Amino acid sequence: MVIFVGYSLWLGEKFLVVQNRMFDIHSIVPILLLALAAVATLLAGKFDLSISGMATLSAFLTIGLASKQGLPMGMVLVIVLVVGILGGLLNALLVVGLGINTFIATLGTSGLFLGASAVYSGGTQVAPDSTDTPLPTWFSNFGSFTGKPPTALVVVVVLVGGVLAAVAVLRARPARFSARAWRPLALSLGGVILLGLLGVLVFTPWLSDLSWATTALLLVATALWVVVDKTVFGRELRATGANPEAAKLAGVHTARTTVVAYALTGLLSAMAGVVAAASLGAAQPALGVPLLLPAFAAAFLSTVLFSRGHFNVWGAVVGGVFLQWVSQGLVNGGLAFTWNDVVNGFVLVLAVSISSLMTRSSSSTGH
């Protein structure tokens, strides 16, 4: 809200254009998917620096297998997602099975994935030409901002998200409230959320600018949030990341949990590559490398959004959007786009610093 107020006073209608801001979100869907991929392993107390390499390899395979080899796009997507999972399992083998440092192992596999994409493409861009099988229209529409899902689907997605948010409010009772005192307040808050969403659906135009890619992102983020926050696996994942020794003593299979986290990260990274390929209609060398810094910046911003020092799904999504709007506002104000990495790096360092301070504060107060 502060960002919007500040930019509206500074830039006026130059910034406050709904379609432009929705296009900003659409354009960073691959970054947000990589941020979610990073969160999956960060929750387990591990890092995965290979997410950008896997996104690059996935983009090349998506375009190449469909246009050059002529495989059906449905089969291509299955192959690419399986490759993503296998890449995650390779990282798990190195980190969990062989005990290699998580930074060294995933930095090495990142080079492996980038090298494999270079070998596959001959070190050049892969794009369909007149002699190749054209990409399916539905695939191109998925990556285009002008490709819009049916309004009914968007309404369902938003309402389901609102219901889940309301349920989360009902269940997230602060320690200082008794169950009896919290229930009426929680019901009121949940009702406000649902009424607010209904108002958004009826009175705002932004839903008409929600693209297929953005809708898919919301679905993936919702599914990941349910897995992380509402399942036994999610609790085991958080326990593993918080204190693996204590988690083991409590009966958690920490090794298995970490392996699944890496496989999930590989899957989400492959999804990011598919979306990038659909948006560009081509695959370029090192396509995913520039996405690594903003993805981790968004992931670490989640520790100061909706949380006190803990990684979370919606914090990563909102953090990524925050980064994009800050950058675009500065560009609209006259700052060269070459400063984007400076802004992302500054926000990453700031988020980590604030998260560390909050964690220390919580530890010192016993919360």
mmCIF file of N, CA, C and O in Angstrom, residues 216-283:
data_model
loop_
_atom_site.group_PDB
_atom_site.id
_atom_site.type_symbol
_atom_site.label_atom_id
_atom_site.label_comp_id
_atom_site.label_asym_id
_atom_site.label_seq_id
_atom_site.Cartn_x
_atom_site.Cartn_y
_atom_site.Cartn_z
ATOM 1 N N ALA A 216 -2.667 -20.119 -13.639
ATOM 2 C CA ALA A 216 -1.958 -21.357 -13.323
ATOM 3 C C ALA A 216 -1.051 -21.177 -12.115
ATOM 4 O O ALA A 216 -0.938 -22.065 -11.260
ATOM 5 N N LEU A 217 -0.391 -20.021 -12.030
ATOM 6 C CA LEU A 217 0.458 -19.736 -10.872
ATOM 7 C C LEU A 217 -0.346 -19.770 -9.581
ATOM 8 O O LEU A 217 0.086 -20.350 -8.570
ATOM 9 N N LEU A 218 -1.531 -19.154 -9.596
ATOM 10 C CA LEU A 218 -2.381 -19.145 -8.402
ATOM 11 C C LEU A 218 -2.784 -20.565 -8.006
ATOM 12 O O LEU A 218 -2.816 -20.904 -6.816
ATOM 13 N N LEU A 219 -3.077 -21.402 -8.995
ATOM 14 C CA LEU A 219 -3.443 -22.782 -8.704
ATOM 15 C C LEU A 219 -2.268 -23.562 -8.108
ATOM 16 O O LEU A 219 -2.426 -24.297 -7.122
ATOM 17 N N VAL A 220 -1.077 -23.378 -8.699
ATOM 18 C CA VAL A 220 0.109 -24.079 -8.192
ATOM 19 C C VAL A 220 0.445 -23.601 -6.782
ATOM 20 O O VAL A 220 0.751 -24.405 -5.890
ATOM 21 N N ALA A 221 0.393 -22.279 -6.566
ATOM 22 C CA ALA A 221 0.707 -21.734 -5.243
ATOM 23 C C ALA A 221 -0.288 -22.231 -4.200
ATOM 24 O O ALA A 221 0.093 -22.567 -3.067
ATOM 25 N N THR A 222 -1.568 -22.294 -4.573
ATOM 26 C CA THR A 222 -2.584 -22.791 -3.635
ATOM 27 C C THR A 222 -2.328 -24.258 -3.282
ATOM 28 O O THR A 222 -2.396 -24.648 -2.107
ATOM 29 N N ALA A 223 -2.022 -25.061 -4.307
ATOM 30 C CA ALA A 223 -1.742 -26.476 -4.056
ATOM 31 C C ALA A 223 -0.520 -26.645 -3.161
ATOM 32 O O ALA A 223 -0.528 -27.453 -2.220
ATOM 33 N N LEU A 224 0.533 -25.871 -3.427
ATOM 34 C CA LEU A 224 1.745 -25.971 -2.613
ATOM 35 C C LEU A 224 1.472 -25.506 -1.188
ATOM 36 O O LEU A 224 1.971 -26.100 -0.215
ATOM 37 N N TRP A 225 0.677 -24.456 -1.036
ATOM 38 C CA TRP A 225 0.331 -23.956 0.298
ATOM 39 C C TRP A 225 -0.428 -25.009 1.101
ATOM 40 O O TRP A 225 -0.159 -25.214 2.289
ATOM 41 N N VAL A 226 -1.356 -25.694 0.437
ATOM 42 C CA VAL A 226 -2.106 -26.757 1.120
ATOM 43 C C VAL A 226 -1.156 -27.862 1.561
ATOM 44 O O VAL A 226 -1.227 -28.356 2.699
ATOM 45 N N VAL A 227 -0.231 -28.259 0.687
ATOM 46 C CA VAL A 227 0.714 -29.326 1.016
ATOM 47 C C VAL A 227 1.612 -28.916 2.184
ATOM 48 O O VAL A 227 1.847 -29.691 3.122
ATOM 49 N N VAL A 228 2.113 -27.687 2.132
ATOM 50 C CA VAL A 228 3.086 -27.233 3.135
ATOM 51 C C VAL A 228 2.430 -26.932 4.477
ATOM 52 O O VAL A 228 2.979 -27.246 5.534
ATOM 53 N N ASP A 229 1.253 -26.325 4.441
ATOM 54 C CA ASP A 229 0.639 -25.841 5.679
ATOM 55 C C ASP A 229 -0.448 -26.748 6.250
ATOM 56 O O ASP A 229 -0.789 -26.605 7.426
ATOM 57 N N LYS A 230 -0.991 -27.654 5.439
ATOM 58 C CA LYS A 230 -2.173 -28.390 5.889
ATOM 59 C C LYS A 230 -2.012 -29.908 5.861
ATOM 60 O O LYS A 230 -3.004 -30.623 5.991
ATOM 61 N N THR A 231 -0.796 -30.404 5.663
ATOM 62 C CA THR A 231 -0.605 -31.853 5.602
ATOM 63 C C THR A 231 0.476 -32.285 6.591
ATOM 64 O O THR A 231 1.267 -31.479 7.072
ATOM 65 N N VAL A 232 0.502 -33.582 6.853
ATOM 66 C CA VAL A 232 1.534 -34.149 7.721
ATOM 67 C C VAL A 232 2.917 -33.936 7.106
ATOM 68 O O VAL A 232 3.877 -33.595 7.801
ATOM 69 N N PHE A 233 3.009 -34.123 5.781
ATOM 70 C CA PHE A 233 4.300 -33.902 5.118
ATOM 71 C C PHE A 233 4.789 -32.476 5.338
ATOM 72 O O PHE A 233 5.981 -32.252 5.571
ATOM 73 N N GLY A 234 3.878 -31.512 5.255
ATOM 74 C CA GLY A 234 4.262 -30.122 5.461
ATOM 75 C C GLY A 234 4.820 -29.875 6.854
ATOM 76 O O GLY A 234 5.817 -29.178 7.031
ATOM 77 N N ARG A 235 4.191 -30.480 7.851
ATOM 78 C CA ARG A 235 4.684 -30.325 9.221
ATOM 79 C C ARG A 235 6.052 -30.993 9.374
ATOM 80 O O ARG A 235 6.943 -30.472 10.052
ATOM 81 N N GLU A 236 6.216 -32.157 8.752
ATOM 82 C CA GLU A 236 7.516 -32.830 8.805
ATOM 83 C C GLU A 236 8.584 -32.017 8.073
ATOM 84 O O GLU A 236 9.748 -31.970 8.494
ATOM 85 N N LEU A 237 8.198 -31.369 6.975
ATOM 86 C CA LEU A 237 9.130 -30.540 6.211
ATOM 87 C C LEU A 237 9.617 -29.368 7.059
ATOM 88 O O LEU A 237 10.824 -29.084 7.123
ATOM 89 N N ARG A 238 8.695 -28.700 7.728
ATOM 90 C CA ARG A 238 9.079 -27.572 8.582
ATOM 91 C C ARG A 238 9.926 -28.047 9.759
ATOM 92 O O ARG A 238 10.895 -27.372 10.151
ATOM 93 N N ALA A 239 9.570 -29.177 10.340
ATOM 94 C CA ALA A 239 10.346 -29.706 11.463
ATOM 95 C C ALA A 239 11.760 -30.060 11.031
ATOM 96 O O ALA A 239 12.737 -29.793 11.749
ATOM 97 N N THR A 240 11.894 -30.626 9.833
ATOM 98 C CA THR A 240 13.214 -30.982 9.311
ATOM 99 C C THR A 240 14.076 -29.750 9.125
ATOM 100 O O THR A 240 15.270 -29.745 9.460
ATOM 101 N N GLY A 241 13.484 -28.698 8.606
ATOM 102 C CA GLY A 241 14.244 -27.472 8.389
ATOM 103 C C GLY A 241 14.577 -26.738 9.665
ATOM 104 O O GLY A 241 15.642 -26.126 9.781
ATOM 105 N N ALA A 242 13.684 -26.819 10.650
ATOM 106 C CA ALA A 242 13.899 -26.091 11.899
ATOM 107 C C ALA A 242 14.962 -26.744 12.769
ATOM 108 O O ALA A 242 15.854 -26.070 13.299
ATOM 109 N N ASN A 243 14.870 -28.060 12.925
ATOM 110 C CA ASN A 243 15.823 -28.783 13.773
ATOM 111 C C ASN A 243 15.806 -30.257 13.379
ATOM 112 O O ASN A 243 15.001 -31.035 13.904
ATOM 113 N N PRO A 244 16.674 -30.660 12.446
ATOM 114 C CA PRO A 244 16.621 -32.045 11.945
ATOM 115 C C PRO A 244 16.852 -33.097 13.020
ATOM 116 O O PRO A 244 16.236 -34.164 12.982
ATOM 117 N N GLU A 245 17.724 -32.814 13.995
ATOM 118 C CA GLU A 245 17.990 -33.800 15.045
ATOM 119 C C GLU A 245 16.759 -34.007 15.921
ATOM 120 O O GLU A 245 16.388 -35.129 16.253
ATOM 121 N N ALA A 246 16.125 -32.896 16.300
ATOM 122 C CA ALA A 246 14.901 -33.004 17.101
ATOM 123 C C ALA A 246 13.792 -33.684 16.304
ATOM 124 O O ALA A 246 13.008 -34.459 16.851
ATOM 125 N N ALA A 247 13.728 -33.384 14.995
ATOM 126 C CA ALA A 247 12.710 -34.016 14.155
ATOM 127 C C ALA A 247 12.911 -35.530 14.090
ATOM 128 O O ALA A 247 11.950 -36.300 14.144
ATOM 129 N N LYS A 248 14.182 -35.964 13.993
ATOM 130 C CA LYS A 248 14.473 -37.398 13.990
ATOM 131 C C LYS A 248 14.005 -38.053 15.279
ATOM 132 O O LYS A 248 13.399 -39.125 15.274
ATOM 133 N N LEU A 249 14.299 -37.392 16.401
ATOM 134 C CA LEU A 249 13.900 -37.944 17.697
ATOM 135 C C LEU A 249 12.382 -38.020 17.826
ATOM 136 O O LEU A 249 11.847 -38.852 18.562
ATOM 137 N N ALA A 250 11.694 -37.131 17.100
ATOM 138 C CA ALA A 250 10.222 -37.136 17.138
ATOM 139 C C ALA A 250 9.625 -38.132 16.150
ATOM 140 O O ALA A 250 8.397 -38.230 16.040
ATOM 141 N N GLY A 251 10.483 -38.859 15.432
ATOM 142 C CA GLY A 251 9.986 -39.880 14.523
ATOM 143 C C GLY A 251 9.831 -39.451 13.082
ATOM 144 O O GLY A 251 9.254 -40.181 12.269
ATOM 145 N N VAL A 252 10.359 -38.271 12.724
ATOM 146 C CA VAL A 252 10.256 -37.781 11.351
ATOM 147 C C VAL A 252 11.373 -38.406 10.503
ATOM 148 O O VAL A 252 12.539 -38.414 10.914
ATOM 149 N N HIS A 253 11.034 -38.907 9.334
ATOM 150 C CA HIS A 253 12.030 -39.430 8.399
ATOM 151 C C HIS A 253 12.625 -38.237 7.640
ATOM 152 O O HIS A 253 12.183 -37.900 6.531
ATOM 153 N N THR A 254 13.609 -37.600 8.238
ATOM 154 C CA THR A 254 14.145 -36.353 7.683
ATOM 155 C C THR A 254 14.778 -36.558 6.313
ATOM 156 O O THR A 254 14.653 -35.690 5.436
ATOM 157 N N ALA A 255 15.465 -37.669 6.105
ATOM 158 C CA ALA A 255 16.103 -37.919 4.807
ATOM 159 C C ALA A 255 15.048 -38.035 3.714
ATOM 160 O O ALA A 255 15.167 -37.413 2.644
ATOM 161 N N ARG A 256 14.004 -38.817 3.975
ATOM 162 C CA ARG A 256 12.938 -38.977 2.987
ATOM 163 C C ARG A 256 12.242 -37.653 2.714
ATOM 164 O O ARG A 256 11.923 -37.324 1.556
ATOM 165 N N THR A 257 11.996 -36.885 3.758
ATOM 166 C CA THR A 257 11.338 -35.597 3.601
ATOM 167 C C THR A 257 12.167 -34.661 2.743
ATOM 168 O O THR A 257 11.643 -33.957 1.865
ATOM 169 N N THR A 258 13.478 -34.645 2.949
ATOM 170 C CA THR A 258 14.357 -33.781 2.165
ATOM 171 C C THR A 258 14.395 -34.215 0.713
ATOM 172 O O THR A 258 14.421 -33.381 -0.209
ATOM 173 N N VAL A 259 14.389 -35.522 0.471
ATOM 174 C CA VAL A 259 14.369 -36.042 -0.902
ATOM 175 C C VAL A 259 13.109 -35.568 -1.627
ATOM 176 O O VAL A 259 13.163 -35.100 -2.775
ATOM 177 N N VAL A 260 11.965 -35.660 -0.965
ATOM 178 C CA VAL A 260 10.707 -35.211 -1.571
ATOM 179 C C VAL A 260 10.750 -33.707 -1.832
ATOM 180 O O VAL A 260 10.262 -33.233 -2.867
ATOM 181 N N ALA A 261 11.351 -32.946 -0.914
ATOM 182 C CA ALA A 261 11.457 -31.501 -1.100
ATOM 183 C C ALA A 261 12.278 -31.174 -2.341
ATOM 184 O O ALA A 261 11.906 -30.291 -3.133
ATOM 185 N N TYR A 262 13.376 -31.882 -2.550
ATOM 186 C CA TYR A 262 14.192 -31.645 -3.742
ATOM 187 C C TYR A 262 13.444 -32.038 -5.015
ATOM 188 O O TYR A 262 13.534 -31.352 -6.048
ATOM 189 N N ALA A 263 12.705 -33.150 -4.968
ATOM 190 C CA ALA A 263 11.918 -33.555 -6.138
ATOM 191 C C ALA A 263 10.855 -32.510 -6.455
ATOM 192 O O ALA A 263 10.612 -32.178 -7.636
ATOM 193 N N LEU A 264 10.224 -31.963 -5.421
ATOM 194 C CA LEU A 264 9.215 -30.918 -5.606
ATOM 195 C C LEU A 264 9.845 -29.666 -6.198
ATOM 196 O O LEU A 264 9.264 -29.017 -7.085
ATOM 197 N N THR A 265 11.036 -29.329 -5.739
ATOM 198 C CA THR A 265 11.743 -28.173 -6.277
ATOM 199 C C THR A 265 12.059 -28.376 -7.760
ATOM 200 O O THR A 265 11.902 -27.456 -8.574
ATOM 201 N N GLY A 266 12.510 -29.576 -8.123
ATOM 202 C CA GLY A 266 12.781 -29.860 -9.523
ATOM 203 C C GLY A 266 11.538 -29.747 -10.389
ATOM 204 O O GLY A 266 11.577 -29.208 -11.507
ATOM 205 N N LEU A 267 10.406 -30.228 -9.871
ATOM 206 C CA LEU A 267 9.138 -30.152 -10.600
ATOM 207 C C LEU A 267 8.736 -28.703 -10.843
ATOM 208 O O LEU A 267 8.371 -28.318 -11.960
ATOM 209 N N LEU A 268 8.807 -27.871 -9.802
ATOM 210 C CA LEU A 268 8.423 -26.464 -9.931
ATOM 211 C C LEU A 268 9.384 -25.711 -10.854
ATOM 212 O O LEU A 268 8.964 -24.821 -11.601
ATOM 213 N N SER A 269 10.656 -26.062 -10.818
ATOM 214 C CA SER A 269 11.631 -25.425 -11.706
ATOM 215 C C SER A 269 11.325 -25.764 -13.163
ATOM 216 O O SER A 269 11.441 -24.899 -14.050
ATOM 217 N N ALA A 270 10.957 -27.018 -13.415
ATOM 218 C CA ALA A 270 10.586 -27.418 -14.775
ATOM 219 C C ALA A 270 9.342 -26.663 -15.236
ATOM 220 O O ALA A 270 9.252 -26.231 -16.397
ATOM 221 N N MET A 271 8.380 -26.468 -14.331
ATOM 222 C CA MET A 271 7.192 -25.682 -14.671
ATOM 223 C C MET A 271 7.577 -24.262 -15.067
ATOM 224 O O MET A 271 7.027 -23.693 -16.017
ATOM 225 N N ALA A 272 8.534 -23.685 -14.351
ATOM 226 C CA ALA A 272 8.985 -22.330 -14.668
ATOM 227 C C ALA A 272 9.560 -22.283 -16.079
ATOM 228 O O ALA A 272 9.316 -21.336 -16.841
ATOM 229 N N GLY A 273 10.346 -23.308 -16.449
ATOM 230 C CA GLY A 273 10.903 -23.359 -17.792
ATOM 231 C C GLY A 273 9.836 -23.493 -18.860
ATOM 232 O O GLY A 273 9.923 -22.870 -19.924
ATOM 233 N N VAL A 274 8.805 -24.277 -18.596
ATOM 234 C CA VAL A 274 7.703 -24.448 -19.546
ATOM 235 C C VAL A 274 6.986 -23.119 -19.768
ATOM 236 O O VAL A 274 6.690 -22.730 -20.912
ATOM 237 N N VAL A 275 6.690 -22.397 -18.679
ATOM 238 C CA VAL A 275 6.001 -21.111 -18.808
ATOM 239 C C VAL A 275 6.866 -20.100 -19.559
ATOM 240 O O VAL A 275 6.373 -19.349 -20.409
ATOM 241 N N ALA A 276 8.166 -20.085 -19.264
ATOM 242 C CA ALA A 276 9.077 -19.180 -19.979
ATOM 243 C C ALA A 276 9.095 -19.512 -21.469
ATOM 244 O O ALA A 276 9.085 -18.614 -22.317
ATOM 245 N N ALA A 277 9.117 -20.798 -21.810
ATOM 246 C CA ALA A 277 9.112 -21.210 -23.212
ATOM 247 C C ALA A 277 7.804 -20.801 -23.902
ATOM 248 O O ALA A 277 7.807 -20.341 -25.055
ATOM 249 N N ALA A 278 6.687 -20.951 -23.201
ATOM 250 C CA ALA A 278 5.398 -20.568 -23.775
ATOM 251 C C ALA A 278 5.318 -19.060 -23.995
ATOM 252 O O ALA A 278 4.746 -18.597 -24.987
ATOM 253 N N SER A 279 5.897 -18.292 -23.077
ATOM 254 C CA SER A 279 5.850 -16.828 -23.187
ATOM 255 C C SER A 279 6.712 -16.324 -24.337
ATOM 256 O O SER A 279 6.327 -15.411 -25.066
ATOM 257 N N LEU A 280 7.900 -16.917 -24.497
ATOM 258 C CA LEU A 280 8.841 -16.457 -25.524
ATOM 259 C C LEU A 280 8.603 -17.129 -26.874
ATOM 260 O O LEU A 280 8.986 -16.580 -27.912
ATOM 261 N N GLY A 281 8.035 -18.333 -26.856
ATOM 262 C CA GLY A 281 7.911 -19.090 -28.087
ATOM 263 C C GLY A 281 9.236 -19.612 -28.582
ATOM 264 O O GLY A 281 9.385 -20.032 -29.727
ATOM 265 N N ALA A 282 10.242 -19.567 -27.713
ATOM 266 C CA ALA A 282 11.598 -19.994 -28.054
ATOM 267 C C ALA A 282 12.350 -20.253 -26.762
ATOM 268 O O ALA A 282 11.854 -19.967 -25.668
ATOM 269 N N ALA A 283 13.548 -20.814 -26.890
ATOM 270 C CA ALA A 283 14.415 -21.038 -25.739
ATOM 271 C C ALA A 283 15.786 -20.446 -26.046
ATOM 272 O O ALA A 283 16.325 -20.655 -27.138
#
